[in-house]
Structure formats: structure tokens, C-alpha cells
Amino acid sequence: MIGKEIIRNKLYDEFIKPTNQKKDFIGIEIEIPIVNLNKEAVDFSIVHDVTDKFKKHYSDFKDDGIDYEGNVFSLKNPDTDDIVCYDCSYNNIEFAMGKEKDLFTINDRFCEYYSFVKESFEEFNHTLTGMGINPYRKYNLNKPIPSERYLMLYHHLKSFKNYSDIPLAFHKYPEYGMFSSASQVQLDVQKDDLIQTINVFSKLEPIKALLFSNSVLFEENNDLVCFRDYLWEYSTHGVNPHNIGMYDVDFKDIDELQAYLESLNIYCVMRDGAYINFPSMNLLDYFQKEYVRGEIYSNGEYHEIDIKPSINDIKYLRPFKFINLTFRGTVEFRSICTQPIKDSMCVAAFHLGLKDKLNELEEIIENDHSLYHNGYTAGELRKLLIHEDIPKIFNKRDLCKLSKEIVDLSSSGLKERGIGEELFLNPLYSRIKKHTNPGNEILSMIRKGINLEKIIRDYGNLNKVI
């Protein structure tokens, strides 16, 4: 048994202490669906061929992950820390860009990699597209990458049938990590700004739903334009709702934030290089046990194993909040769907421009009554605004005016950086003017009879910003 004070100190060292570093970088991760235009499953042999071709062309990239079948699923450039990999399955490619000081440097490298990979896939009538849910997912083989991490993750998500004593109606898509894609941003935030950053940005989630929603579950649900929220909330990641979604609390100080961290659940650890799954349980409860019974994967099968909790297991604590603290001393914003590829940098630009405008942003929210201060929490508002049809209690014109005021503030923050990054916000102004977002645009085009393959190609087109 490990005492609460030891746990609290370890959480501080892992999550809070790294924010004491004086740095100011940007990190971007963009997950992108792979689509077989033959309306068949993505051909994994083609995926592996494209990976080999990329590795030969970009010789600075080295093997960073090899699956149990000998296939490379991750390549890394040690000079830039750029990673090109497959996320959860070989149906989903990810470009994890190494940290930089400005968006233009990141955008240049992303555009180069993306163009090469997309053109390589198109030789085989496969392509990439900027959607938060793979539009041809029904054709795909939803099979995890045979690696330690992804087998563990899928095993955890499939275990929902084992939870019979919690008030949660699980959905039927434990494989959702293999067909859903996100655009994530990591920003360095100093410890003194940490609480305000989490509090204020949490309240922005409803606005982000209006601007960025782009995950439609084709042929099954045309109501939610950000179906990704539902997929996370009603999975085993949501056994403890504190592990996913919104905070919906205002933290007063670091102590309250640490108390929140103590409320999270843990569901896996590693021993001797192997992951061990066990039923999701509260972190403090886990450390009160002498032994925990879990399952370990070996020789194609899962076997039961008893493990003794160790304080170092905190590094396997994996919450998936909309706003996450990381071990790097960064704040990760992870609630936004993959965007149409030509708009990819608007996600990072939006957050970067607002990072140092917290007081002004807080004032906008405090003075607004078109959305806020109407009896709903930010979390409840997010749930309302990921629908295609916005509830009649809200005036769409007023919501667009509020959205523009916030995007204007982000633009102001970017202009003060003096680099010209504010141009990456142009897609957001277009969406505000049209009262739409990429998910709504997809549904509108389908209703007009526009072929889905054309939409796939349009959302995958890259018009590089110069």
C-alpha cells in the first residue's frame, strides 16, 4: 500500500513540475484516414510499401516502431523529432511534428510529407482525406496494429462487456480508434498560467464544437457532426467520466488540480516491456491494493497475472481529457477532429493565438449571454452544439458574432508574434461567415447529391499556405 502523500508528490513531479521550465514551443499531431477508393478494405500491403518508399526517400527517418509481424509502423527523424506513424491500425496515418517556435516551419514540413505520402497512395487508388471519421470505414478491416501498445488499447476497449455495475451505456464500436482521427496541439504553458489556461480554455469547448466539428458517422448517425465525442465518452475510457471530456469545474489552485488528478482511473501498466490490462479503477484505490490481477498478452493469447503496484506506475496514467497535462510540461488540446487538409494549421493557430490572451478571453466569456450564463455548463453546451441542428434556444447569428470575437482575439495574439501566422485563421472566418463547419458542410453536400468520393478528394486536397 502506498500513502496518499507519496502519490500526490509523484503526480506533482510528473504533471506539474515540468511546467516550471521556461520554453515556448508548439507541437502538432494530425491523424488522417486512409481510404481505398475501390470501396474495399485498405490494403495493408500497400500501406507497408508506402512506408518503405517514404523511408527510402526521407533517409533521415529511422525505424521507431516495428510490429510483431516485422512491419514498420513508426518512423522518426532524430534531428527534427518528426514522426510519421500509423495510429491504432494501418487504416490511420499520423504526422506528429517535432516542436518548433512557429507554425510556418511546421506547416512546410507537414505539407511536404503529406504530399509525398498521398501521391504514393494514389498510385494504388488509395488516398488520404481530412475527416474525423473514415468515410469508408465500413469496408475496412478494423484490426489493431500487432504491437504491445495497440493490442493493449484494443483489449481495454473490448472489455466493456465486463463492466456490469456502472451506469454507462457503452456503444458498439470498441474499434473506434481504427476509424476516428483527431488534430491535436501541444503548447508549453508556464506553471503560473496553468490553472487559468485550463479554466478558460475549458469554457471554449462549445465554440470549438461550432467551428471545428468534422466527424460524421456516415449511414448510421447524421445528427452529430462531432461523433468522436460520443465514441470516447461511451467507451471504457469513460468508465470514470473524469478521464475523458470536459473538466466542468473551475480550479482555484494547483492543489485542486492535483486533487482532480487523484480522481482519475488507471487501467494498464508495464512490466518487463509488456503491457498488463486490468479493470479500470481509481488511482488511489489501485495504490491501496497489495496485488492487482490483470491480463498480459503472450504468444497470441492473454494470460492472467498478478502485479504489485509501484509508485512509478503513475507514468501509465492515461487520461484522455479535452485538455490534458503531459509529462513534457505541455498542455495538450485534443478535442478537435481532423480538419480538411488545406485547413490543417487553423487548429494550432486558434489555440496559439489565444494562449497569451487569457484575461481578454475570460472577459469575453464573462460578458457573453448569447451562449454562456443561460443555465448550462460548458460541458452541456458542448453536447448541444455538436449536433447538426443547433437548438432554437440559441440565435445562430449571435453565436457567430461571439465566435468571430474570439477568433479576432486569436488573430490579435498571432499578429503580436509578428510572423504572419494569423493567415492560418482564414478558414475559420469563412466558416463563421457561412454559419457552418466541415461536418455540416459534408451533410449539406451529400443532400445536394454530391458524390462522397468527390467530398473525400476535396477534403484531402492540399492548398499550401505560402
CSV table of C-alpha atoms in Angstrom, one decimal:
chain,number,residue,atom,x,y,z
A,1,MET,CA,0.0,0.0,0.0
A,2,ILE,CA,1.3,3.4,-1.0
A,3,GLY,CA,0.3,6.5,1.0
A,4,LYS,CA,-1.6,9.4,-0.4
A,5,GLU,CA,1.2,11.9,0.2
A,6,ILE,CA,3.6,9.8,-1.9
A,7,ILE,CA,1.1,9.6,-4.7
A,8,ARG,CA,0.4,13.3,-4.6
A,9,ASN,CA,4.1,14.1,-4.7
A,10,LYS,CA,4.6,11.8,-7.6
A,11,LEU,CA,1.7,13.3,-9.5
A,12,TYR,CA,3.2,16.7,-8.9
A,13,ASP,CA,6.6,15.6,-10.2
A,14,GLU,CA,5.2,14.0,-13.3
A,15,PHE,CA,2.5,16.5,-14.4
A,16,ILE,CA,3.0,19.9,-12.6
A,17,LYS,CA,6.8,20.2,-12.1
A,18,PRO,CA,7.7,20.1,-15.8
A,19,THR,CA,5.7,23.3,-16.4
A,20,ASN,CA,8.4,25.2,-14.4
A,21,GLN,CA,10.6,25.1,-17.5
A,22,LYS,CA,10.9,28.3,-19.4
A,23,LYS,CA,10.1,27.3,-23.0
A,24,ASP,CA,7.6,28.3,-25.7
A,25,PHE,CA,7.2,25.6,-28.4
A,26,ILE,CA,4.4,24.3,-30.5
A,27,GLY,CA,3.7,20.6,-31.2
A,28,ILE,CA,1.2,19.3,-33.6
A,29,GLU,CA,-0.2,15.8,-34.3
A,30,ILE,CA,-2.5,15.2,-37.2
A,31,GLU,CA,-4.2,11.8,-37.7
A,32,ILE,CA,-5.6,11.2,-41.2
A,33,PRO,CA,-7.8,8.4,-42.5
A,34,ILE,CA,-6.5,6.2,-45.3
A,35,VAL,CA,-9.2,5.5,-47.9
A,36,ASN,CA,-9.4,2.7,-50.5
A,37,LEU,CA,-11.3,4.3,-53.4
A,38,ASN,CA,-12.1,0.8,-54.8
A,39,LYS,CA,-14.6,0.7,-51.8
A,40,GLU,CA,-12.7,-2.3,-50.4
A,41,ALA,CA,-10.6,-2.6,-47.2
A,42,VAL,CA,-7.4,-0.6,-47.1
A,43,ASP,CA,-4.7,-2.9,-48.4
A,44,PHE,CA,-2.2,-3.2,-45.7
A,45,SER,CA,0.5,-4.5,-48.1
A,46,ILE,CA,0.2,-1.2,-49.9
A,47,VAL,CA,0.5,0.7,-46.6
A,48,HIS,CA,3.7,-1.2,-45.9
A,49,ASP,CA,5.0,-0.4,-49.4
A,50,VAL,CA,4.3,3.3,-49.0
A,51,THR,CA,6.1,3.2,-45.6
A,52,ASP,CA,9.2,1.6,-47.2
A,53,LYS,CA,9.0,4.2,-50.1
A,54,PHE,CA,8.8,7.1,-47.6
A,55,LYS,CA,11.8,5.7,-45.6
A,56,LYS,CA,13.9,5.4,-48.7
A,57,HIS,CA,13.0,8.9,-49.9
A,58,TYR,CA,13.5,10.5,-46.5
A,59,SER,CA,16.6,8.7,-45.4
A,60,ASP,CA,16.9,10.8,-42.1
A,61,PHE,CA,13.8,8.9,-40.8
A,62,LYS,CA,14.7,5.8,-38.8
A,63,ASP,CA,12.6,2.9,-37.6
A,64,ASP,CA,10.9,3.8,-34.4
A,65,GLY,CA,8.3,1.0,-34.1
A,66,ILE,CA,8.2,-2.5,-35.6
A,67,ASP,CA,5.1,-4.7,-35.1
A,68,TYR,CA,5.1,-8.4,-34.2
A,69,GLU,CA,5.0,-9.3,-37.9
A,70,GLY,CA,8.1,-7.3,-38.7
A,71,ASN,CA,6.3,-4.3,-40.3
A,72,VAL,CA,7.4,-0.8,-39.5
A,73,PHE,CA,4.6,1.3,-38.1
A,74,SER,CA,6.5,4.3,-36.9
A,75,LEU,CA,9.4,6.3,-38.4
A,76,LYS,CA,11.2,9.1,-36.7
A,77,ASN,CA,13.6,11.8,-37.7
A,78,PRO,CA,16.0,12.3,-34.8
A,79,ASP,CA,17.1,15.7,-36.0
A,80,THR,CA,13.6,17.3,-36.1
A,81,ASP,CA,11.7,14.8,-33.9
A,82,ASP,CA,9.1,14.5,-36.7
A,83,ILE,CA,7.3,11.1,-36.5
A,84,VAL,CA,5.3,9.5,-39.4
A,85,CYS,CA,3.4,6.6,-38.0
A,86,TYR,CA,0.1,4.6,-38.0
A,87,ASP,CA,-2.3,5.2,-35.2
A,88,CYS,CA,-4.1,2.2,-33.7
A,89,SER,CA,-4.4,0.5,-37.1
A,90,TYR,CA,-3.0,0.6,-40.6
A,91,ASN,CA,-6.2,2.5,-41.6
A,92,ASN,CA,-5.0,5.7,-40.0
A,93,ILE,CA,-1.7,7.6,-40.6
A,94,GLU,CA,-0.4,10.2,-38.2
A,95,PHE,CA,2.0,13.1,-38.7
A,96,ALA,CA,3.4,14.0,-35.3
A,97,MET,CA,5.5,17.1,-36.0
A,98,GLY,CA,8.5,17.9,-33.8
A,99,LYS,CA,8.3,21.0,-31.6
A,100,GLU,CA,9.0,24.3,-33.3
A,101,LYS,CA,8.7,28.0,-32.5
A,102,ASP,CA,6.4,28.9,-35.4
A,103,LEU,CA,3.6,27.4,-37.5
A,104,PHE,CA,5.2,28.1,-40.9
A,105,THR,CA,8.1,25.8,-40.2
A,106,ILE,CA,5.8,23.0,-39.1
A,107,ASN,CA,3.4,23.6,-42.0
A,108,ASP,CA,6.2,23.4,-44.6
A,109,ARG,CA,7.4,20.0,-43.3
A,110,PHE,CA,3.8,18.7,-42.9
A,111,CYS,CA,2.9,19.7,-46.4
A,112,GLU,CA,6.0,18.0,-47.8
A,113,TYR,CA,5.4,14.7,-46.0
A,114,TYR,CA,1.7,14.7,-46.7
A,115,SER,CA,2.1,15.3,-50.4
A,116,PHE,CA,4.6,12.5,-50.8
A,117,VAL,CA,2.5,10.0,-48.8
A,118,LYS,CA,-0.8,10.9,-50.6
A,119,GLU,CA,0.8,10.8,-54.0
A,120,SER,CA,2.3,7.4,-53.1
A,121,PHE,CA,-1.1,6.0,-52.0
A,122,GLU,CA,-2.8,7.3,-55.1
A,123,GLU,CA,-0.7,5.2,-57.3
A,124,PHE,CA,-2.7,2.3,-55.9
A,125,ASN,CA,-6.1,4.1,-55.9
A,126,HIS,CA,-5.9,4.8,-52.2
A,127,THR,CA,-5.9,8.3,-50.8
A,128,LEU,CA,-5.9,10.4,-47.7
A,129,THR,CA,-8.6,12.7,-46.6
A,130,GLY,CA,-9.3,15.3,-43.9
A,131,MET,CA,-12.2,13.9,-41.9
A,132,GLY,CA,-12.6,12.9,-38.3
A,133,ILE,CA,-14.2,9.6,-39.2
A,134,ASN,CA,-13.1,7.4,-42.1
A,135,PRO,CA,-15.8,7.8,-44.7
A,136,TYR,CA,-15.2,4.3,-46.0
A,137,ARG,CA,-14.8,2.7,-42.6
A,138,LYS,CA,-17.5,0.0,-43.3
A,139,TYR,CA,-15.2,-1.5,-46.0
A,140,ASN,CA,-12.1,-1.7,-43.7
A,141,LEU,CA,-10.5,-4.4,-41.7
A,142,ASN,CA,-10.7,-3.0,-38.3
A,143,LYS,CA,-7.7,-4.8,-36.9
A,144,PRO,CA,-5.2,-3.2,-34.4
A,145,ILE,CA,-1.5,-2.9,-35.3
A,146,PRO,CA,0.0,-6.0,-33.7
A,147,SER,CA,2.2,-4.2,-31.3
A,148,GLU,CA,2.4,-4.0,-27.5
A,149,ARG,CA,0.6,-0.7,-27.1
A,150,TYR,CA,-2.2,-1.1,-29.6
A,151,LEU,CA,-3.1,-4.6,-28.7
A,152,MET,CA,-3.4,-3.4,-25.1
A,153,LEU,CA,-5.6,-0.5,-26.1
A,154,TYR,CA,-7.9,-2.6,-28.1
A,155,HIS,CA,-8.1,-5.2,-25.4
A,156,HIS,CA,-9.1,-2.5,-23.0
A,157,LEU,CA,-11.8,-1.1,-25.3
A,158,LYS,CA,-13.2,-4.5,-26.0
A,159,SER,CA,-13.6,-5.2,-22.3
A,160,PHE,CA,-16.8,-3.1,-22.0
A,161,LYS,CA,-18.9,-6.3,-21.5
A,162,ASN,CA,-17.1,-6.9,-18.2
A,163,TYR,CA,-18.4,-3.7,-16.6
A,164,SER,CA,-21.9,-4.6,-15.4
A,165,ASP,CA,-22.0,-2.4,-12.3
A,166,ILE,CA,-21.6,1.1,-13.7
A,167,PRO,CA,-24.4,3.4,-15.0
A,168,LEU,CA,-22.9,3.7,-18.5
A,169,ALA,CA,-24.5,2.6,-21.8
A,170,PHE,CA,-21.5,1.6,-23.9
A,171,HIS,CA,-21.6,2.0,-27.7
A,172,LYS,CA,-20.9,-0.9,-30.1
A,173,TYR,CA,-17.7,0.5,-31.6
A,174,PRO,CA,-14.7,-0.7,-29.4
A,175,GLU,CA,-12.6,-0.5,-32.6
A,176,TYR,CA,-13.3,3.3,-33.0
A,177,GLY,CA,-9.6,4.2,-32.6
A,178,MET,CA,-9.1,2.5,-36.0
A,179,PHE,CA,-11.5,4.8,-37.9
A,180,SER,CA,-11.6,8.1,-35.9
A,181,SER,CA,-9.0,10.8,-36.3
A,182,ALA,CA,-8.0,14.0,-34.4
A,183,SER,CA,-5.9,17.1,-34.8
A,184,GLN,CA,-4.0,17.7,-31.6
A,185,VAL,CA,-1.9,20.6,-30.4
A,186,GLN,CA,0.6,20.8,-27.6
A,187,LEU,CA,1.7,24.2,-26.2
A,188,ASP,CA,4.2,25.0,-23.5
A,189,VAL,CA,2.4,26.6,-20.6
A,190,GLN,CA,4.1,28.1,-17.6
A,191,LYS,CA,3.1,26.9,-14.1
A,192,ASP,CA,1.8,30.3,-13.1
A,193,ASP,CA,-0.6,30.3,-16.1
A,194,LEU,CA,-1.6,26.6,-15.8
A,195,ILE,CA,-4.8,27.0,-13.8
A,196,GLN,CA,-6.2,29.9,-15.8
A,197,THR,CA,-5.3,28.2,-19.1
A,198,ILE,CA,-7.3,25.1,-18.1
A,199,ASN,CA,-10.2,27.0,-16.7
A,200,VAL,CA,-10.6,29.4,-19.6
A,201,PHE,CA,-9.9,27.0,-22.5
A,202,SER,CA,-12.3,24.5,-21.0
A,203,LYS,CA,-15.1,27.1,-21.4
A,204,LEU,CA,-14.1,27.4,-25.1
A,205,GLU,CA,-15.1,23.8,-25.9
A,206,PRO,CA,-18.7,24.8,-27.1
A,207,ILE,CA,-17.2,27.4,-29.5
A,208,LYS,CA,-14.7,24.8,-30.8
A,209,ALA,CA,-17.6,22.5,-31.5
A,210,LEU,CA,-19.2,25.2,-33.6
A,211,LEU,CA,-16.0,25.9,-35.6
A,212,PHE,CA,-14.3,22.6,-36.0
A,213,SER,CA,-16.8,19.7,-35.8
A,214,ASN,CA,-15.9,17.2,-38.6
A,215,SER,CA,-16.7,13.7,-37.7
A,216,VAL,CA,-19.9,12.3,-39.2
A,217,LEU,CA,-20.7,8.6,-38.8
A,218,PHE,CA,-21.9,8.0,-42.3
A,219,GLU,CA,-25.1,6.0,-42.8
A,220,GLU,CA,-25.6,5.5,-39.1
A,221,ASN,CA,-25.8,8.9,-37.5
A,222,ASN,CA,-26.2,12.1,-39.4
A,223,ASP,CA,-27.3,14.1,-36.3
A,224,LEU,CA,-23.9,14.5,-34.6
A,225,VAL,CA,-21.3,16.4,-36.6
A,226,CYS,CA,-18.7,15.6,-33.9
A,227,PHE,CA,-19.5,11.9,-33.3
A,228,ARG,CA,-16.0,11.5,-31.9
A,229,ASP,CA,-17.2,12.9,-28.6
A,230,TYR,CA,-19.7,10.1,-28.3
A,231,LEU,CA,-17.2,7.5,-29.2
A,232,TRP,CA,-14.8,8.5,-26.3
A,233,GLU,CA,-17.5,9.2,-23.7
A,234,TYR,CA,-19.3,5.9,-24.1
A,235,SER,CA,-16.3,3.6,-24.2
A,236,THR,CA,-14.3,2.0,-21.4
A,237,HIS,CA,-12.2,5.2,-21.4
A,238,GLY,CA,-15.4,6.8,-19.9
A,239,VAL,CA,-15.9,4.3,-17.1
A,240,ASN,CA,-14.7,7.2,-14.9
A,241,PRO,CA,-16.0,10.4,-16.6
A,242,HIS,CA,-13.1,12.3,-15.1
A,243,ASN,CA,-10.8,10.5,-17.6
A,244,ILE,CA,-12.4,12.0,-20.7
A,245,GLY,CA,-14.1,15.1,-22.0
A,246,MET,CA,-14.6,18.3,-20.0
A,247,TYR,CA,-13.5,19.3,-16.6
A,248,ASP,CA,-16.6,21.4,-15.9
A,249,VAL,CA,-15.1,22.8,-12.7
A,250,ASP,CA,-13.1,25.9,-12.1
A,251,PHE,CA,-9.8,25.1,-10.3
A,252,LYS,CA,-8.8,27.6,-7.7
A,253,ASP,CA,-5.2,26.5,-7.5
A,254,ILE,CA,-2.7,23.7,-8.1
A,255,ASP,CA,-3.9,21.8,-5.1
A,256,GLU,CA,-7.4,21.4,-6.6
A,257,LEU,CA,-5.9,20.4,-9.9
A,258,GLN,CA,-3.8,17.7,-8.2
A,259,ALA,CA,-7.0,16.5,-6.4
A,260,TYR,CA,-8.6,16.1,-9.8
A,261,LEU,CA,-5.6,14.1,-11.0
A,262,GLU,CA,-6.1,11.8,-7.9
A,263,SER,CA,-9.7,11.2,-9.0
A,264,LEU,CA,-8.6,9.6,-12.3
A,265,ASN,CA,-8.7,5.9,-13.2
A,266,ILE,CA,-5.8,3.8,-14.3
A,267,TYR,CA,-6.2,0.6,-16.4
A,268,CYS,CA,-2.8,-0.5,-17.6
A,269,VAL,CA,0.9,-0.7,-16.5
A,270,MET,CA,4.0,-2.3,-18.0
A,271,ARG,CA,6.2,-5.0,-16.5
A,272,ASP,CA,9.4,-6.1,-18.3
A,273,GLY,CA,8.4,-4.4,-21.5
A,274,ALA,CA,4.9,-5.9,-21.6
A,275,TYR,CA,1.6,-4.2,-21.0
A,276,ILE,CA,-0.8,-5.5,-18.5
A,277,ASN,CA,-4.5,-4.6,-18.6
A,278,PHE,CA,-6.8,-4.7,-15.6
A,279,PRO,CA,-10.3,-3.3,-14.9
A,280,SER,CA,-10.3,0.5,-14.8
A,281,MET,CA,-10.0,1.7,-11.2
A,282,ASN,CA,-9.4,4.8,-9.3
A,283,LEU,CA,-5.7,5.7,-8.9
A,284,LEU,CA,-5.8,5.9,-5.1
A,285,ASP,CA,-7.7,2.6,-4.9
A,286,TYR,CA,-5.1,1.0,-7.1
A,287,PHE,CA,-2.3,2.0,-4.8
A,288,GLN,CA,-4.1,0.7,-1.8
A,289,LYS,CA,-4.0,-2.9,-3.1
A,290,GLU,CA,-1.3,-5.3,-2.3
A,291,TYR,CA,-1.8,-7.0,-5.7
A,292,VAL,CA,-3.9,-6.4,-8.8
A,293,ARG,CA,-5.0,-9.1,-11.1
A,294,GLY,CA,-4.6,-8.3,-14.8
A,295,GLU,CA,-4.0,-9.8,-18.2
A,296,ILE,CA,-0.9,-10.0,-20.2
A,297,TYR,CA,-0.5,-10.8,-23.9
A,298,SER,CA,1.9,-13.6,-24.8
A,299,ASN,CA,2.3,-15.9,-27.8
A,300,GLY,CA,-1.1,-14.7,-29.3
A,301,GLU,CA,-3.1,-15.2,-26.1
A,302,TYR,CA,-4.0,-13.3,-22.9
A,303,HIS,CA,-3.0,-14.8,-19.6
A,304,GLU,CA,-3.9,-13.7,-16.1
A,305,ILE,CA,-1.1,-12.2,-14.0
A,306,ASP,CA,-0.9,-10.6,-10.5
A,307,ILE,CA,1.1,-7.4,-10.2
A,308,LYS,CA,2.2,-5.4,-7.2
A,309,PRO,CA,1.5,-1.7,-7.6
A,310,SER,CA,4.6,0.6,-7.9
A,311,ILE,CA,4.6,4.3,-7.5
A,312,ASN,CA,6.3,4.5,-10.9
A,313,ASP,CA,3.1,3.2,-12.4
A,314,ILE,CA,1.8,6.7,-12.4
A,315,LYS,CA,3.6,7.2,-15.8
A,316,TYR,CA,1.0,4.8,-17.3
A,317,LEU,CA,-1.9,7.0,-16.1
A,318,ARG,CA,-3.6,7.8,-19.4
A,319,PRO,CA,-6.5,10.3,-19.2
A,320,PHE,CA,-8.0,11.5,-22.5
A,321,LYS,CA,-9.3,14.8,-21.4
A,322,PHE,CA,-10.2,17.5,-24.0
A,323,ILE,CA,-7.3,19.4,-22.3
A,324,ASN,CA,-4.5,17.1,-21.0
A,325,LEU,CA,-1.4,17.7,-18.9
A,326,THR,CA,1.5,15.8,-20.3
A,327,PHE,CA,4.8,14.6,-18.9
A,328,ARG,CA,6.6,17.1,-21.2
A,329,GLY,CA,5.3,20.1,-19.3
A,330,THR,CA,2.8,20.9,-22.1
A,331,VAL,CA,-0.9,21.3,-22.3
A,332,GLU,CA,-2.4,19.2,-25.0
A,333,PHE,CA,-5.6,20.2,-26.7
A,334,ARG,CA,-7.3,17.1,-28.1
A,335,SER,CA,-11.0,17.7,-28.7
A,336,ILE,CA,-10.8,18.7,-32.3
A,337,CYS,CA,-11.5,16.4,-35.3
A,338,THR,CA,-9.1,16.1,-38.2
A,339,GLN,CA,-9.8,19.1,-40.4
A,340,PRO,CA,-9.9,19.4,-44.2
A,341,ILE,CA,-6.2,19.1,-45.1
A,342,LYS,CA,-5.8,22.6,-46.5
A,343,ASP,CA,-7.1,23.9,-43.2
A,344,SER,CA,-4.9,21.8,-41.0
A,345,MET,CA,-3.0,24.6,-39.3
A,346,CYS,CA,-6.1,26.5,-38.3
A,347,VAL,CA,-6.4,24.3,-35.2
A,348,ALA,CA,-2.9,25.2,-33.8
A,349,ALA,CA,-3.3,28.8,-34.9
A,350,PHE,CA,-6.5,29.2,-33.0
A,351,HIS,CA,-5.0,27.9,-29.7
A,352,LEU,CA,-1.6,29.6,-30.1
A,353,GLY,CA,-3.2,33.0,-30.7
A,354,LEU,CA,-5.3,32.7,-27.5
A,355,LYS,CA,-2.6,31.3,-25.3
A,356,ASP,CA,-1.4,34.7,-24.1
A,357,LYS,CA,-4.8,36.4,-24.2
A,358,LEU,CA,-6.3,34.6,-21.2
A,359,ASN,CA,-7.6,37.7,-19.4
A,360,GLU,CA,-9.2,39.1,-22.6
A,361,LEU,CA,-10.7,35.7,-23.4
A,362,GLU,CA,-12.1,35.3,-19.9
A,363,GLU,CA,-13.7,38.8,-20.2
A,364,ILE,CA,-15.4,37.9,-23.4
A,365,ILE,CA,-16.9,34.8,-21.9
A,366,GLU,CA,-17.9,36.5,-18.7
A,367,ASN,CA,-19.7,39.3,-20.6
A,368,ASP,CA,-21.5,37.0,-23.1
A,369,HIS,CA,-25.1,36.0,-22.7
A,370,SER,CA,-25.8,34.6,-26.2
A,371,LEU,CA,-24.2,31.2,-25.1
A,372,TYR,CA,-22.9,31.4,-21.6
A,373,HIS,CA,-24.8,32.3,-18.4
A,374,ASN,CA,-28.0,30.6,-19.5
A,375,GLY,CA,-28.1,27.8,-17.0
A,376,TYR,CA,-25.8,25.4,-18.9
A,377,THR,CA,-22.3,24.3,-18.0
A,378,ALA,CA,-19.7,24.4,-20.7
A,379,GLY,CA,-19.9,20.6,-21.0
A,380,GLU,CA,-23.6,20.7,-21.5
A,381,LEU,CA,-23.2,23.4,-24.1
A,382,ARG,CA,-20.6,21.3,-26.0
A,383,LYS,CA,-23.1,18.4,-26.1
A,384,LEU,CA,-25.8,20.7,-27.6
A,385,LEU,CA,-23.5,22.2,-30.2
A,386,ILE,CA,-22.1,19.1,-31.7
A,387,HIS,CA,-25.5,18.5,-33.3
A,388,GLU,CA,-26.1,19.4,-36.9
A,389,ASP,CA,-29.2,21.4,-35.8
A,390,ILE,CA,-28.4,23.9,-33.1
A,391,PRO,CA,-31.2,24.1,-30.5
A,392,LYS,CA,-33.6,27.0,-31.1
A,393,ILE,CA,-32.8,28.5,-27.7
A,394,PHE,CA,-29.6,29.8,-29.3
A,395,ASN,CA,-29.5,32.5,-32.0
A,396,LYS,CA,-27.1,31.3,-34.7
A,397,ARG,CA,-26.3,34.9,-35.7
A,398,ASP,CA,-25.3,35.8,-32.1
A,399,LEU,CA,-23.2,32.6,-31.8
A,400,CYS,CA,-21.4,33.5,-35.0
A,401,LYS,CA,-20.7,37.0,-33.6
A,402,LEU,CA,-19.3,35.5,-30.4
A,403,SER,CA,-17.2,33.1,-32.4
A,404,LYS,CA,-15.8,35.9,-34.5
A,405,GLU,CA,-14.9,37.9,-31.5
A,406,ILE,CA,-12.9,35.0,-30.1
A,407,VAL,CA,-11.2,34.3,-33.5
A,408,ASP,CA,-10.4,38.0,-33.7
A,409,LEU,CA,-8.7,37.8,-30.3
A,410,SER,CA,-6.7,34.8,-31.5
A,411,SER,CA,-5.7,36.8,-34.6
A,412,SER,CA,-4.6,39.7,-32.4
A,413,GLY,CA,-2.4,37.3,-30.4
A,414,LEU,CA,-0.8,35.9,-33.6
A,415,LYS,CA,-0.3,39.4,-35.0
A,416,GLU,CA,1.6,40.3,-31.9
A,417,ARG,CA,4.0,37.5,-32.6
A,418,GLY,CA,4.9,39.4,-35.8
A,419,ILE,CA,5.3,36.3,-38.1
A,420,GLY,CA,2.1,36.4,-40.1
A,421,GLU,CA,0.6,33.2,-38.7
A,422,GLU,CA,-2.8,34.9,-38.4
A,423,LEU,CA,-3.4,33.9,-42.1
A,424,PHE,CA,-3.9,30.3,-40.9
A,425,LEU,CA,-7.2,31.5,-39.3
A,426,ASN,CA,-8.8,32.4,-42.6
A,427,PRO,CA,-10.7,29.1,-42.8
A,428,LEU,CA,-12.4,29.9,-39.5
A,429,TYR,CA,-13.6,33.3,-40.8
A,430,SER,CA,-15.1,31.6,-43.8
A,431,ARG,CA,-16.9,29.1,-41.6
A,432,ILE,CA,-18.3,31.9,-39.4
A,433,LYS,CA,-19.5,33.9,-42.4
A,434,LYS,CA,-21.3,30.8,-43.8
A,435,HIS,CA,-22.6,29.7,-40.3
A,436,THR,CA,-21.1,26.3,-40.8
A,437,ASN,CA,-18.3,23.9,-40.1
A,438,PRO,CA,-16.7,21.0,-42.0
A,439,GLY,CA,-19.1,18.4,-40.6
A,440,ASN,CA,-22.2,20.4,-41.6
A,441,GLU,CA,-20.7,21.0,-45.0
A,442,ILE,CA,-20.4,17.3,-45.6
A,443,LEU,CA,-24.0,16.7,-44.8
A,444,SER,CA,-25.1,19.6,-46.9
A,445,MET,CA,-23.2,18.4,-49.9
A,446,ILE,CA,-24.5,14.8,-49.6
A,447,ARG,CA,-28.1,16.2,-49.5
A,448,LYS,CA,-27.3,18.1,-52.7
A,449,GLY,CA,-26.3,14.8,-54.4
A,450,ILE,CA,-22.6,15.4,-54.4
A,451,ASN,CA,-20.7,12.1,-54.7
A,452,LEU,CA,-19.0,11.0,-51.4
A,453,GLU,CA,-15.8,10.3,-53.3
A,454,LYS,CA,-15.6,13.9,-54.6
A,455,ILE,CA,-16.0,15.1,-51.0
A,456,ILE,CA,-13.3,12.7,-49.9
A,457,ARG,CA,-10.9,14.1,-52.6
A,458,ASP,CA,-11.9,17.7,-51.8
A,459,TYR,CA,-11.2,17.3,-48.1
A,460,GLY,CA,-7.9,15.6,-48.9
A,461,ASN,CA,-6.7,18.3,-51.2
A,462,LEU,CA,-3.7,20.4,-50.0
A,463,ASN,CA,-3.5,24.0,-51.0
A,464,LYS,CA,-0.3,25.0,-49.3
A,465,VAL,CA,-0.3,28.3,-47.5
A,466,ILE,CA,2.6,30.4,-48.6
